[in-house]
XYZ file of C-alpha atoms in Angstrom:
409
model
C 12.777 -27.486 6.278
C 9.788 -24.904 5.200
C 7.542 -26.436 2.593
C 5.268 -23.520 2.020
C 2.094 -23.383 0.109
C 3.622 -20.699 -1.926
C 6.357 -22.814 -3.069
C 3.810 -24.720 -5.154
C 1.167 -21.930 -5.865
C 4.338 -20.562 -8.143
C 3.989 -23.756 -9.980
C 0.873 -22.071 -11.706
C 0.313 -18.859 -11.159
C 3.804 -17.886 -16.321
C 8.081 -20.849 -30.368
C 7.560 -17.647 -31.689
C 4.890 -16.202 -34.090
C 5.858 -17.239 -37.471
C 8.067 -14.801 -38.856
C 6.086 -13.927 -43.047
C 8.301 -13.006 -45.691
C 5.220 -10.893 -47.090
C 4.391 -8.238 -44.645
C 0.377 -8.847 -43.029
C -2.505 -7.139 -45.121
C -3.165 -3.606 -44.097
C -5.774 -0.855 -45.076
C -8.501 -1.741 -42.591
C -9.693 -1.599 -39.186
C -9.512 -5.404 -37.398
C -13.612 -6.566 -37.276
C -13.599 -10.014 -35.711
C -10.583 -12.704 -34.438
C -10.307 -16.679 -35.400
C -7.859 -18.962 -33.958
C -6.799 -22.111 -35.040
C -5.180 -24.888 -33.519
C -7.103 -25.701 -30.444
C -7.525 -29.123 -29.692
C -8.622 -29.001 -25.361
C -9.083 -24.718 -24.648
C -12.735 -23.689 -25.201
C -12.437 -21.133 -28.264
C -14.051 -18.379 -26.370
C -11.241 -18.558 -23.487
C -8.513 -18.065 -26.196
C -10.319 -15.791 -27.865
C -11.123 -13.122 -24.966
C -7.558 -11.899 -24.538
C -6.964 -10.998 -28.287
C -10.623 -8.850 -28.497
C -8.424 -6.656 -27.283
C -7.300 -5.902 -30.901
C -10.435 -5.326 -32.767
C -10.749 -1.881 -33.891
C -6.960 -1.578 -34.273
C -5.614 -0.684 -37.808
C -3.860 -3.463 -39.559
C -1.127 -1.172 -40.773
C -0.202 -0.588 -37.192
C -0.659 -4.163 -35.730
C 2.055 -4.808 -33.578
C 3.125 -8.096 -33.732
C 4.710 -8.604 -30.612
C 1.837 -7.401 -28.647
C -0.208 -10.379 -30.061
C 2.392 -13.037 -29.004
C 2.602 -11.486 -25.568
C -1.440 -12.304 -25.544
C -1.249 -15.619 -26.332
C 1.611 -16.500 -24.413
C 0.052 -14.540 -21.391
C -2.637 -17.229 -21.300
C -0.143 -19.616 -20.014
C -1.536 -22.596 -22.153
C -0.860 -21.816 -25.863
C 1.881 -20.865 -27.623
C 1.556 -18.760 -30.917
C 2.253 -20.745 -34.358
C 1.649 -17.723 -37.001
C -0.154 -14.945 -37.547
C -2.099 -13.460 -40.649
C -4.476 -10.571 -41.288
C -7.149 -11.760 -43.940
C -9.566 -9.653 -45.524
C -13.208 -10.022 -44.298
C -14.947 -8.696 -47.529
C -16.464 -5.811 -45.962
C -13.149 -3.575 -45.809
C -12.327 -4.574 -42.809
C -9.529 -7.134 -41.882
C -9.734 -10.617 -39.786
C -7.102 -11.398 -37.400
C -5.687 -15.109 -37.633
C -3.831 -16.809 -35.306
C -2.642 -20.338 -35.684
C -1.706 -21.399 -31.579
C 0.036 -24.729 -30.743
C -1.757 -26.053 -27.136
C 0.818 -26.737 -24.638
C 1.354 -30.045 -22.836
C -1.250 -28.958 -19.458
C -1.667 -32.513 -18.210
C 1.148 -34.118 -16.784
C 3.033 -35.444 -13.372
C 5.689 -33.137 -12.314
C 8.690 -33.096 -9.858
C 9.489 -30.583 -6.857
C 13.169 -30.550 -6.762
C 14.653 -27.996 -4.938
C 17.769 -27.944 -2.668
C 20.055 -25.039 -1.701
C 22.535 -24.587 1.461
C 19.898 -25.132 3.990
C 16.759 -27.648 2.311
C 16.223 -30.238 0.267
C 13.040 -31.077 -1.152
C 11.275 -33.914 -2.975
C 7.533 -34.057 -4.120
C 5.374 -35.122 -7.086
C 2.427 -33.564 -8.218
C -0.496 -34.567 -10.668
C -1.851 -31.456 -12.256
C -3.314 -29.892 -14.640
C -3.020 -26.287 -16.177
C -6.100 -26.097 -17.898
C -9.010 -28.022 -16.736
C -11.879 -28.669 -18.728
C -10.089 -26.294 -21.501
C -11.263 -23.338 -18.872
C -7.311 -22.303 -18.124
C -8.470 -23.581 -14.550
C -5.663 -25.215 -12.453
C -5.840 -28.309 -10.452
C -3.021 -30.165 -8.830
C -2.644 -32.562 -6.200
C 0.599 -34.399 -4.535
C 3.060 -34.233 -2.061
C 6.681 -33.174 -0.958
C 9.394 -34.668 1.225
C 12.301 -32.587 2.737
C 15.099 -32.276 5.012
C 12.697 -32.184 7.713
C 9.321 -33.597 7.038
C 6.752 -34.484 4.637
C 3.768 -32.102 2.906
C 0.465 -32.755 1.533
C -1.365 -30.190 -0.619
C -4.410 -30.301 -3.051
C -5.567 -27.005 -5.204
C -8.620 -25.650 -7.768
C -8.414 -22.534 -9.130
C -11.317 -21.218 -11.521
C -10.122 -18.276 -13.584
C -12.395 -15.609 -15.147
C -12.664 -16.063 -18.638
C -13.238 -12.239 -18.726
C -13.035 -8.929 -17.322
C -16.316 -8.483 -14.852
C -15.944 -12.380 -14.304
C -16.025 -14.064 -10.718
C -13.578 -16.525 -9.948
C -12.607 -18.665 -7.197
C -10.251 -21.197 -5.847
C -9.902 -23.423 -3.179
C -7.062 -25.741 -1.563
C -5.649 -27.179 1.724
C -2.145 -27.936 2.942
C -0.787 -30.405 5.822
C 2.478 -31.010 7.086
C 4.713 -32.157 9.709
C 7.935 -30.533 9.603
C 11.129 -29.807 11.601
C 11.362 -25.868 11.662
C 14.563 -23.860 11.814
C 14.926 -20.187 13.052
C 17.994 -19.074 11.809
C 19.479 -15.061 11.479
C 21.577 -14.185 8.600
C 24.849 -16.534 9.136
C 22.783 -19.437 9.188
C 23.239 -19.898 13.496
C 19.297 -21.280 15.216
C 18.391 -19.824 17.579
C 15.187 -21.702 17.520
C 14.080 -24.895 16.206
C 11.103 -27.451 16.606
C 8.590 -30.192 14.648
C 5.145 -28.817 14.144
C 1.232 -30.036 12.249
C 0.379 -27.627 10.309
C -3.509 -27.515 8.435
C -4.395 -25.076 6.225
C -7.545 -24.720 4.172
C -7.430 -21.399 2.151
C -10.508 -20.777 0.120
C -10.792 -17.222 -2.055
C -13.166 -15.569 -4.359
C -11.277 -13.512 -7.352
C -12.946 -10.550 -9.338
C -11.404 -9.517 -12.719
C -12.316 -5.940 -12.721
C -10.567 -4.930 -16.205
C -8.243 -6.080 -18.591
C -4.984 -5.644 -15.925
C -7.279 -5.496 -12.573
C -8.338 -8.251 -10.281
C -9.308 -8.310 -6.605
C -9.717 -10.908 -4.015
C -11.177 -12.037 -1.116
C -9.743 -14.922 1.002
C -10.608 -16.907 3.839
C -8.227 -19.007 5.649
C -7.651 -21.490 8.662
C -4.326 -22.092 9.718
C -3.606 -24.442 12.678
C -0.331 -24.975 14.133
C 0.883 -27.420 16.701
C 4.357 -27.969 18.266
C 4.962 -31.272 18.392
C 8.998 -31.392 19.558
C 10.944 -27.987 20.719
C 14.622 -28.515 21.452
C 14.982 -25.099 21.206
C 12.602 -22.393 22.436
C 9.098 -23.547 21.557
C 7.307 -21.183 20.170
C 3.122 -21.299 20.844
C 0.061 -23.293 19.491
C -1.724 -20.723 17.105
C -5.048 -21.188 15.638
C -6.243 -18.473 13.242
C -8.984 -17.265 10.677
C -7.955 -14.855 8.217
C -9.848 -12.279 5.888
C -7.604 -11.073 3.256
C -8.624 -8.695 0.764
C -6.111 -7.765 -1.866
C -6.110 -5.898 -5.355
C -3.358 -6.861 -8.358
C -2.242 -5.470 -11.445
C -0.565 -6.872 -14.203
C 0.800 -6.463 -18.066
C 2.861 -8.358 -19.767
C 4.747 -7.517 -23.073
C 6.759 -9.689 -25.541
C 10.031 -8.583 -27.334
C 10.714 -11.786 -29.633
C 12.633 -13.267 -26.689
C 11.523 -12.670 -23.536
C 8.053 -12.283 -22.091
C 8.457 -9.234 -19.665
C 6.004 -8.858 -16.832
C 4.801 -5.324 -14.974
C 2.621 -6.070 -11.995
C 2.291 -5.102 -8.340
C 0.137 -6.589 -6.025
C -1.023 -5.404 -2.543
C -2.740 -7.749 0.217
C -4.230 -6.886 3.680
C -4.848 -9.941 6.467
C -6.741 -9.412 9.619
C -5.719 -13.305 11.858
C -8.964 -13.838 14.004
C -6.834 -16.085 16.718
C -9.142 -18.936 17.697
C -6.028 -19.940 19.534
C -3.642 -17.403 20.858
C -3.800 -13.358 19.561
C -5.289 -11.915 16.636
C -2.956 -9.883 14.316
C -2.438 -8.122 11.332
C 0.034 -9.002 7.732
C 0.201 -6.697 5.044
C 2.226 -7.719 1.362
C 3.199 -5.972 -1.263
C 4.902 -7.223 -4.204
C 5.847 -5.489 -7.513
C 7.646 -6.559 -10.314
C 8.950 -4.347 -13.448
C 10.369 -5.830 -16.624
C 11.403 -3.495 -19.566
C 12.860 -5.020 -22.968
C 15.617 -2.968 -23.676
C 16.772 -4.417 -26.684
C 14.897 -8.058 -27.893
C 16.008 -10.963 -25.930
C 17.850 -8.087 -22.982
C 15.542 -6.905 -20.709
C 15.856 -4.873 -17.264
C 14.370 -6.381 -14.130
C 13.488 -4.797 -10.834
C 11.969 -6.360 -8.130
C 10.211 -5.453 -4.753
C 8.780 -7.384 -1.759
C 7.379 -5.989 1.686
C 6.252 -8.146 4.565
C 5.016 -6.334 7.462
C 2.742 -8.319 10.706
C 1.721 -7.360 14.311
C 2.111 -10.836 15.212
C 4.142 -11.655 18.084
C 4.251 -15.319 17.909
C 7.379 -16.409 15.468
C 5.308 -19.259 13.997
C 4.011 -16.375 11.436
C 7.314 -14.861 10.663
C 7.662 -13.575 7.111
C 10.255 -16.347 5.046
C 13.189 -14.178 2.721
C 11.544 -14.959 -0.379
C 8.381 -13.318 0.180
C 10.843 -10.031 -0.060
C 11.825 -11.237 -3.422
C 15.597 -11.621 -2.031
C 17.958 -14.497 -2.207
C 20.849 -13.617 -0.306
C 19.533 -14.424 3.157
C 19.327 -18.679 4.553
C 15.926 -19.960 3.429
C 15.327 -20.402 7.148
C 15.929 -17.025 8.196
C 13.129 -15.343 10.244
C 12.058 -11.748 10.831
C 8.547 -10.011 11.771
C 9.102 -7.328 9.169
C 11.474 -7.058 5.731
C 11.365 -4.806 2.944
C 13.382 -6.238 -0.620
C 14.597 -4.589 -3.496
C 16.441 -6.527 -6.681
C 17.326 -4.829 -9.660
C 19.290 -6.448 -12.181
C 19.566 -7.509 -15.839
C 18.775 -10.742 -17.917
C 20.266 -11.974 -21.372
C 18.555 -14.450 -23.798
C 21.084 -17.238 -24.415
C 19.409 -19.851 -26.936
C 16.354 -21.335 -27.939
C 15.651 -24.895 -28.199
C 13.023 -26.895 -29.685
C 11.326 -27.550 -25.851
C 12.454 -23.735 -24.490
C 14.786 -20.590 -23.888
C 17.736 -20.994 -21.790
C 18.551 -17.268 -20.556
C 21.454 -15.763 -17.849
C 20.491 -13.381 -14.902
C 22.140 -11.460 -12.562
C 20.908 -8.734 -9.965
C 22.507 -6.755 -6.897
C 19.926 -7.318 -3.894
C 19.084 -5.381 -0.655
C 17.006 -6.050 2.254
C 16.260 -4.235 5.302
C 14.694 -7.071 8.072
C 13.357 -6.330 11.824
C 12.657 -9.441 14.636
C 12.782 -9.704 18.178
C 15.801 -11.601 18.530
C 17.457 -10.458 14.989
C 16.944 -6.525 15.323
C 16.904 -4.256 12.810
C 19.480 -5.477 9.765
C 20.113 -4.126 6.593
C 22.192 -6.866 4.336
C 23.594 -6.904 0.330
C 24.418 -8.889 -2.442
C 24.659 -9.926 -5.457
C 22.938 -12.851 -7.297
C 23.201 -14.486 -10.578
C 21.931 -17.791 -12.473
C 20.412 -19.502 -15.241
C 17.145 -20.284 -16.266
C 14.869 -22.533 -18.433
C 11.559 -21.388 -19.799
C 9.445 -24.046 -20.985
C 7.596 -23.632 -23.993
C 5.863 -26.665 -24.636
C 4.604 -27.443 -21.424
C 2.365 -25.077 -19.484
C 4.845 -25.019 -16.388
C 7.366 -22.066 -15.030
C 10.765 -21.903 -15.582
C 13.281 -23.652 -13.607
C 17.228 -22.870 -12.569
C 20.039 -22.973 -10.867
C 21.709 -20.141 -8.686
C 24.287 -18.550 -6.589
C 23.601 -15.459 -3.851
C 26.110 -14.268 -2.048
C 25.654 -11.663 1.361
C 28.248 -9.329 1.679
C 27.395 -8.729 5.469
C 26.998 -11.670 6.531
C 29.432 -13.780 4.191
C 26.856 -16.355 3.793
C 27.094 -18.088 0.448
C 23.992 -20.031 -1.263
C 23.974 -22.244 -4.032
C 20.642 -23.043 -4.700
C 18.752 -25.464 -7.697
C 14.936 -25.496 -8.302
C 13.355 -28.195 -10.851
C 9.063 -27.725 -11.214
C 9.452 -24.213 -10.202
C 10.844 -20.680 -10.925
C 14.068 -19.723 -9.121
């Protein structure tokens, strides 16, 4: 089993607007925002994304672009909207926001063809009413046990310094596997991580980061071909982008992110990771959307504790425990709005994938596939989606069935 960090860092990182029979006021220029509703979120947090539209004409307000602002925020979810006139020819914007449930236990339930997972968490998506998330709990698995505590501080604005800090510590039984699911290594290793970062909003879509991390591995148990002891400290800069856009249905994302690590080894070599990630959403028609998706792993590392794990290529067609040094993913698929309920959207997905992956023992592959499932987007508790799912690789043969509770599949 691989209880990763990233696993539960998905957990945070992600109704409609009242739909007036008489269209919104026009014939001015937006002057100043209120929102109403807010019970916990500091006014000026939920206000900052929506400046955004001051200065726009109230004739050409688009809807939709509001929702996608309030929904971005990942805490509030839009009630109704109304332009109001502010007596000086110039028009107020009104929203009227519902707070989402941000304070609450939650389950990590996750189990496909190779893992199964159990944990509970105590978080909370906005701490303080800053949007801040804080979480602490634990996971148990197929082959060992995880402890993990996070803080992240988010910029209220652009030109605002952030930071977050967190460790991780497990003991678990590790499986190397190549595509058909056959080990070709496997062992029990303690694992501490402590992974402090500053984060710098440099405009409305931009952020940076700078993180500094200690990772220390020990093998504990290797039936099969222990790998080293590795000690590291790693510098990771990184710079993200991101946009988001609502159709009525579906909240579509456009962001890429790119992320450089030099690993200082304390305890064995020093190396270098580079990630990419990019994801592109389009609404094609409300509630239909096209969605590609991209992941690169790429490290100088020649110890296979620090091998890159198939999701981080933003694939599902190859075992959870497969292992490479390098991989570059591609998915590109479509997904359909189903219903709505009173507590979410249920919604169908289905993608082709493609991979290209290079290790040591596995060489250089190139696998296929399709994937398809269902998912469940929350809209009354600040939490991601979760799913169920079936990946199939048509090199390979290797079938997955896979179902995630607590966090996106």
């Amino acid at each position: 089993m691989r209880i990763r960090s990233t696993m539960i860092l998905l957990l945070l990182c992600s109704g409609r607007i009242f739909s007036q029979e008489a269209p919104l006021a026009g014939g001015g220029r937006i002057s100043s925002v209120e929102i109403s509703g807010l019970k916990k979120t500091k006014p000026y947090i939920a206000r900052y994304p929506l400046e955004k539209f001051i200065g726009q004409d109230g004739e050409t307000l688009d809807l939709n672009e509001v929702e996608a602002a309030v929904r971005n925020t990942g805490v509030l979810e839009p009630v109704a909207v109304e332009l109001a006139g502010d007596g000086n020819g110039g028009l107020i914007l009104q929203i009227r926001v519902r707070e989402k449930w941000s304070i609450f236990p939650f389950p990590l339930i996750s189990f496909n063809s190779g893992e199964r997972n159990f944990g509970l968490f105590l978080g909370d998506t906005n701490a303080f009413g800053l949007r801040d998330q804080a979480f602490a709990g634990g996971a148990y698995g197929s082959g060992g046990w995880m402890a993990m505590a996070f803080y992240n501080y988010t910029p209220d604005r652009a030109g605002g310094l952030g930071w977050s800090a967190g460790f991780m510590y497990s003991r678990q039984e590790r499986k190397d596997t190549d595509r058909r699911q056959r080990s070709y290594r496997r062992y029990t290793a303690d694992t501490l991580r402590v992974f402090p970062a500053l984060n710098y909003s440099l405009a409305d879509h931009f952020s940076g980061r700078m993180g500094i991390s200690f990772t220390g591995i020990t093998v504990q148990k290797a039936p099969l071909r222990a790998p080293d002891d590795a000690m590291v400290l790693g510098f990771s800069p990184g710079l993200s982008v991101r946009d988001s856009h609502w159709d009525g249905r579906l909240l579509s994302e456009q962001s890429a992110s790119l992320e450089y690590t030099f690993n200082l080894g304390l305890q064995g070599s020093s190396f270098h990771t580079v990630k990419f990630r990019g994801v592109y959403e389009k609404s094609l028609v409300p509630g239909f959307r096209l969605s590609l998706r991209s992941g690169v792993v790429w490290t100088s590392s020649s110890n296979s504790l620090f091998e890159f794990n198939p999701k981080e290529c933003q694939v599902d067609i190859l075992p959870p425990e497969f292992s490479a040094r390098q991989g570059w993913g591609f998915s590109g698929g479509f997904e359909k709005y189903l219903v709505e309920f009173r507590f979410g959207t249920i919604s169908a997905l289905g993608s082709w994938q493609v991979i290209y992956s290079q290790g040591p023992v596995s060489g250089d592959e190139l696998d296929q596939g399709p994937s398809a499932g269902v998912r469940f987007y929350l809209s009354r508790l600040a939490l991601p989606a979760f799913g169920a799912g079936i990946a199939y690789n048509m090199n390979s043969g290797f079938f997955q069935f896979a179902f995630s509770l607590g966090i996106g599949f």
